[in-house]
Amino acid sequence: MSDFVHLLPPYRPHAALSDAERIAWIRADRWLDLDQARLALARLEDLLAYPPRDRMPCLLLYGDTGMGKTKIIRKFLRDHPACFDKGTGVTTMPVVAMQMPAEPVERDVYSELLAALGVPGPLDGAAHRQKEICRSLLRSMGARMLIIDEIHAMLAGSFRQQRIFLNVIRFLANDLRVPLVCAGTDLARQALLTDPQLAERFEALHLRRWTNNGHLTQLLASLATILPLRRPSALETTAIRKRVLELTDGVTVRIFRLIETVAVEAIRSGVECINPDSFDTEELVLPLVAMTRAAERGLQRRGVG
Ligand SMILES: Nc1ncnc2c1ncn2[C@@H]1O[C@H](COP(=O)(O)OP(=O)(O)OP(=O)(O)O)[C@@H](O)[C@H]1O
Ligand SMILES: [Mg+2]
């Protein structure tokens, strides 16, 4: 029992920590090398290595909320950080990542881009002036890729604003000679498709929800080998897989939160492993969506609604 052979060797010492430390470990933010995420990162690497040419390829990374799009972008940024050269005083930023502004207003897009480039404070001046500054900064900082997250925020704008925003995207994609990567939900994909020229330029990569197949089995099996529980859990059994999908609809963030919740409960209760009963307790605090669905199912079972 003391050597925790059900865990991978680097994770065994964690199982010996105190309850509070183990719970903190379970809840900590970490990167997990999921199949789809790894594929997306490989695609990004490939684009980054693309030699400059007139029409650079562009990528749309799309998937439902909570599927890990922002997580992938953050990981890619960590792999390609900005670098300040003390000798020359020059900062190079191979990958520039920005968020969509709340409204798809051209000026705000450039302000966000300037913020991503580390330019402090809002800049005055017309949009075309900001555009010029962005363009020359991107060049002088050696940017080789521009990423825009939350691209679906453009749908918050009026039809006219959306058209203008698509023009901005088209300008960035054509003019910068760096690959443009956009991330967002499926609605973003549909919005990009309304512009034939952009539809032509963008390759789409879909982060799919988890289904009952080998990938999910592998994910659950590998979680069982890293969670600091003192007894072995058989997480990859058919019953547990089914239950996990029922409770999460296959959305990555919900799967992680669910497993996190049952693992913490396993520590608190002293059971020290996850088993089918872990998913059936009344105290299971789940994300709102899943709870609503569970309640609906309950009502249906009772013949209401
Ligand atoms: N590869 C991963 N490793 C570890 N945790 C992950 C991974 N992918 C997703 N997650 C978990 O899912 C959560 C949501 O991921 P993220 O914020 O990247 O989703 P998103 O697709 O950007 O959603 P939204 O469309 O709402 O912005 C993360 O905070 C993390 O807890
Ligand atoms: Mg996100």
XYZ file of C-alpha atoms and ligand atoms in Angstrom:
337
model
C 0.000 0.000 0.000
C 2.864 2.353 0.785
C 4.411 2.306 -2.698
C 1.228 3.175 -4.625
C 2.057 1.026 -7.651
C -1.239 1.941 -9.312
C 0.261 5.396 -9.966
C 2.953 6.373 -12.452
C 6.307 6.617 -10.634
C 6.611 10.437 -10.718
C 3.136 10.747 -9.161
C 3.566 8.230 -6.335
C 5.044 10.660 -3.796
C 1.939 12.868 -4.094
C -0.256 10.094 -2.690
C 1.660 10.264 0.577
C 0.909 13.973 1.092
C -1.703 15.259 3.535
C -5.366 15.417 2.491
C -5.273 19.192 2.099
C -2.147 19.039 -0.052
C -3.595 16.307 -2.235
C -6.840 18.231 -2.722
C -4.864 21.325 -3.701
C -2.864 19.220 -6.144
C -6.019 17.843 -7.756
C -7.458 21.327 -8.150
C -4.317 22.954 -9.537
C -4.296 24.160 -13.111
C -2.259 21.903 -15.369
C -1.764 21.001 -18.987
C -2.706 17.468 -20.004
C -1.475 16.110 -23.272
C -4.856 15.135 -24.762
C -4.910 13.599 -28.264
C -6.854 16.393 -29.954
C -4.900 19.086 -28.149
C -1.632 17.499 -29.229
C -2.857 17.397 -32.838
C -3.841 21.055 -32.681
C -0.432 22.005 -31.259
C 1.315 20.063 -34.013
C -0.747 21.938 -36.607
C 0.205 25.251 -35.003
C 3.898 24.277 -35.010
C 3.594 23.420 -38.663
C 2.053 26.796 -39.480
C 4.714 28.629 -37.493
C 7.404 27.002 -39.594
C 5.707 28.053 -42.823
C 7.928 30.284 -44.975
C 6.477 33.746 -45.672
C 4.629 33.926 -48.949
C 1.831 35.981 -50.415
C -1.125 33.972 -49.263
C -0.304 32.497 -45.914
C -2.471 29.610 -44.754
C -4.876 30.423 -41.927
C -6.399 28.165 -39.313
C -9.692 28.186 -37.482
C -9.660 26.178 -34.284
C -13.275 25.644 -33.352
C -15.250 23.698 -30.817
C -17.833 24.073 -28.093
C -17.189 26.135 -25.025
C -14.935 24.324 -22.558
C -13.269 22.091 -25.156
C -9.813 23.551 -24.471
C -9.211 26.085 -27.253
C -7.766 28.773 -24.984
C -5.778 26.144 -23.118
C -4.110 25.071 -26.386
C -3.295 28.676 -27.289
C -1.764 29.332 -23.844
C 0.354 26.202 -24.113
C 1.550 27.221 -27.565
C 2.470 30.656 -26.211
C 4.439 29.066 -23.376
C 6.294 26.983 -25.951
C 7.110 30.129 -27.975
C 7.520 32.952 -25.475
C 8.509 36.527 -26.212
C 12.180 37.154 -25.657
C 13.935 40.331 -24.607
C 17.508 40.733 -25.833
C 19.408 42.732 -23.199
C 22.209 43.523 -25.639
C 20.085 45.102 -28.350
C 17.119 46.093 -26.188
C 14.841 44.453 -28.731
C 11.892 42.228 -27.847
C 10.996 39.498 -30.285
C 7.562 37.935 -30.113
C 7.213 34.968 -32.484
C 3.596 34.297 -31.534
C 1.199 37.129 -30.796
C -2.116 36.153 -29.214
C -4.974 38.522 -28.595
C -8.561 38.318 -27.418
C -11.458 39.624 -29.430
C -12.753 42.889 -27.974
C -16.264 42.793 -26.501
C -17.587 44.487 -29.624
C -16.200 43.937 -33.113
C -15.171 47.568 -33.566
C -12.105 48.082 -35.737
C -10.423 50.502 -33.334
C -10.896 48.094 -30.413
C -9.446 45.234 -32.436
C -6.263 47.222 -32.995
C -6.183 48.348 -29.359
C -6.328 44.705 -28.273
C -3.600 43.836 -30.722
C -1.415 46.645 -29.366
C -2.046 45.399 -25.818
C -0.993 41.914 -26.914
C 2.198 43.443 -28.291
C 2.854 44.992 -24.897
C 2.125 48.586 -25.884
C 0.836 50.290 -22.727
C -2.341 52.339 -22.576
C -4.869 53.180 -25.283
C -3.441 54.951 -28.305
C -5.202 57.948 -29.734
C -5.736 58.351 -33.395
C -7.830 56.997 -36.183
C -8.118 53.298 -36.880
C -5.888 53.538 -39.941
C -3.106 55.052 -37.822
C -3.416 52.247 -35.253
C -3.393 49.757 -38.072
C -0.086 51.173 -39.319
C 1.445 51.005 -35.833
C 0.318 47.394 -35.425
C 1.705 46.479 -38.788
C 5.135 47.980 -38.172
C 5.332 46.615 -34.606
C 4.455 43.114 -35.769
C 7.264 43.376 -38.305
C 9.876 44.819 -35.962
C 9.081 42.280 -33.251
C 9.488 39.419 -35.665
C 5.926 38.120 -35.263
C 5.461 34.917 -37.208
C 1.884 34.127 -36.190
C -1.137 36.062 -35.016
C -3.764 34.302 -32.927
C -7.199 35.778 -32.186
C -9.199 33.976 -29.511
C -12.954 34.231 -28.901
C -13.573 35.156 -32.507
C -17.277 34.379 -32.071
C -17.535 37.654 -30.102
C -17.879 39.287 -33.499
C -21.466 38.011 -33.549
C -22.285 40.503 -30.787
C -21.995 43.248 -33.388
C -24.539 44.552 -35.853
C -24.493 43.129 -39.363
C -22.524 46.169 -40.527
C -19.966 45.796 -37.711
C -19.559 42.141 -38.569
C -18.813 42.957 -42.209
C -16.257 45.570 -41.149
C -14.689 43.115 -38.744
C -14.398 40.459 -41.449
C -12.618 43.084 -43.558
C -10.157 43.618 -40.714
C -9.521 39.871 -40.558
C -9.087 39.790 -44.314
C -6.622 42.673 -44.129
C -4.604 40.919 -41.398
C -4.627 37.630 -43.284
C -3.533 39.227 -46.569
C -1.212 41.943 -45.480
C 0.886 40.601 -42.626
C 2.337 37.602 -44.387
C 2.040 35.603 -41.173
C -0.462 32.795 -40.592
C -3.600 33.968 -38.854
C -5.139 31.580 -36.339
C -8.654 32.185 -35.041
C -10.284 30.255 -32.226
C -13.962 30.192 -31.384
C -17.176 28.252 -31.346
C -18.981 26.765 -34.309
C -20.862 30.045 -34.718
C -17.536 31.681 -35.501
C -16.980 29.140 -38.231
C -20.341 29.938 -39.749
C -19.604 33.657 -39.576
C -16.236 33.236 -41.317
C -17.917 31.151 -44.001
C -20.105 34.109 -44.959
C -16.996 35.705 -46.461
C -16.022 33.623 -49.504
C -12.433 34.862 -49.570
C -11.869 34.002 -45.911
C -13.637 30.665 -46.287
C -11.089 29.908 -48.997
C -8.131 30.834 -46.816
C -9.045 29.130 -43.566
C -8.467 25.511 -42.829
C -10.759 24.330 -40.017
C -9.769 22.124 -37.116
C -12.619 20.886 -34.975
C -12.186 19.949 -31.308
C -14.797 17.232 -30.984
C -16.637 16.289 -27.844
C -15.601 13.035 -26.184
C -17.570 9.955 -27.132
C -17.596 6.426 -25.840
C -14.460 5.209 -27.588
C -10.807 4.398 -27.050
C -9.809 8.024 -26.530
C -12.115 8.414 -23.549
C -10.961 5.076 -22.142
C -7.385 6.244 -22.452
C -8.107 9.617 -20.847
C -9.834 8.051 -17.847
C -7.201 5.338 -17.511
C -4.430 7.903 -17.510
C -6.213 10.112 -14.992
C -6.370 7.084 -12.700
C -2.579 6.839 -12.862
C -1.923 10.417 -11.809
C -4.609 11.323 -9.247
C -3.091 11.145 -5.754
C -5.537 8.573 -4.359
C -4.115 5.824 -2.193
C -6.117 2.951 -3.640
C -6.459 1.974 -7.322
C -9.491 3.252 -9.263
C -10.879 1.417 -12.289
C -11.953 4.572 -14.091
C -12.030 3.147 -17.586
C -14.777 0.560 -17.065
C -17.810 0.655 -19.363
C -20.152 1.657 -16.543
C -18.031 4.612 -15.480
C -17.442 5.728 -19.063
C -21.174 5.756 -19.672
C -21.881 7.648 -16.474
C -19.178 10.228 -17.187
C -20.631 10.916 -20.630
C -24.137 11.128 -19.202
C -23.045 13.733 -16.675
C -20.792 15.780 -18.944
C -22.072 15.431 -22.527
C -18.457 14.807 -23.486
C -17.273 18.365 -22.821
C -13.629 18.424 -21.685
C -13.955 20.973 -18.905
C -16.957 19.160 -17.410
C -15.140 15.819 -17.488
C -12.189 17.324 -15.633
C -14.411 19.049 -13.082
C -16.389 15.856 -12.516
C -13.306 13.705 -11.982
C -11.816 16.422 -9.777
C -14.996 16.464 -7.666
C -15.177 12.695 -7.169
C -11.433 12.490 -6.467
C -11.671 15.153 -3.755
C -14.667 13.327 -2.285
C -12.695 10.066 -2.304
C -10.052 11.748 -0.154
C -12.526 13.422 2.216
C -14.564 10.270 2.741
C -11.486 8.109 3.222
C -12.595 5.744 0.420
C -9.367 6.662 -1.441
C -10.479 5.438 -4.848
C -13.053 6.278 -7.491
C -15.659 3.601 -8.177
C -19.136 3.539 -9.769
C -20.695 4.640 -6.452
C -18.610 7.832 -6.530
C -20.846 9.117 -9.323
C -24.115 8.406 -7.568
C -23.936 10.453 -4.416
C -26.411 13.239 -3.706
C -23.591 15.634 -2.889
C -22.064 15.568 -6.356
C -21.820 19.273 -7.188
C -21.793 19.523 -10.946
C -21.646 22.393 -13.397
C -25.012 24.047 -13.898
C -25.711 22.551 -17.332
C -25.256 19.002 -16.191
C -27.404 19.565 -13.112
C -30.216 21.008 -15.207
C -30.077 18.035 -17.531
C -29.989 15.604 -14.633
C -33.029 17.340 -13.118
C -34.842 17.148 -16.467
C -34.118 13.458 -16.701
C -35.383 13.035 -13.155
C -38.628 14.815 -14.012
C -39.032 12.735 -17.135
C -38.583 9.563 -15.125
C -41.311 10.743 -12.799
C -43.572 11.348 -15.785
C -43.549 15.145 -15.536
C -42.791 17.273 -18.657
N -5.329 19.979 -22.448
C -5.897 20.297 -21.282
N -5.233 20.032 -20.128
C -5.781 20.332 -18.945
N -6.964 20.913 -18.784
C -7.686 21.198 -19.878
C -7.195 20.903 -21.187
N -8.130 21.280 -22.077
C -9.153 21.793 -21.366
N -8.901 21.753 -20.057
C -9.795 22.211 -18.970
O -10.933 22.795 -19.561
C -11.058 24.165 -19.157
C -11.636 24.965 -20.281
O -10.716 25.049 -21.321
P -10.625 26.375 -22.227
O -10.835 27.591 -21.417
O -9.384 26.272 -23.015
O -11.906 26.134 -23.153
P -12.347 26.961 -24.442
O -12.512 25.982 -25.545
O -11.406 28.099 -24.659
O -13.786 27.491 -24.009
P -14.499 28.885 -24.388
O -15.050 28.697 -25.787
O -15.583 29.003 -23.372
O -13.482 29.970 -24.310
C -9.670 24.576 -18.718
O -9.705 25.603 -17.780
C -9.136 23.274 -18.116
O -9.600 23.115 -16.807
Mg -11.571 30.150 -24.576
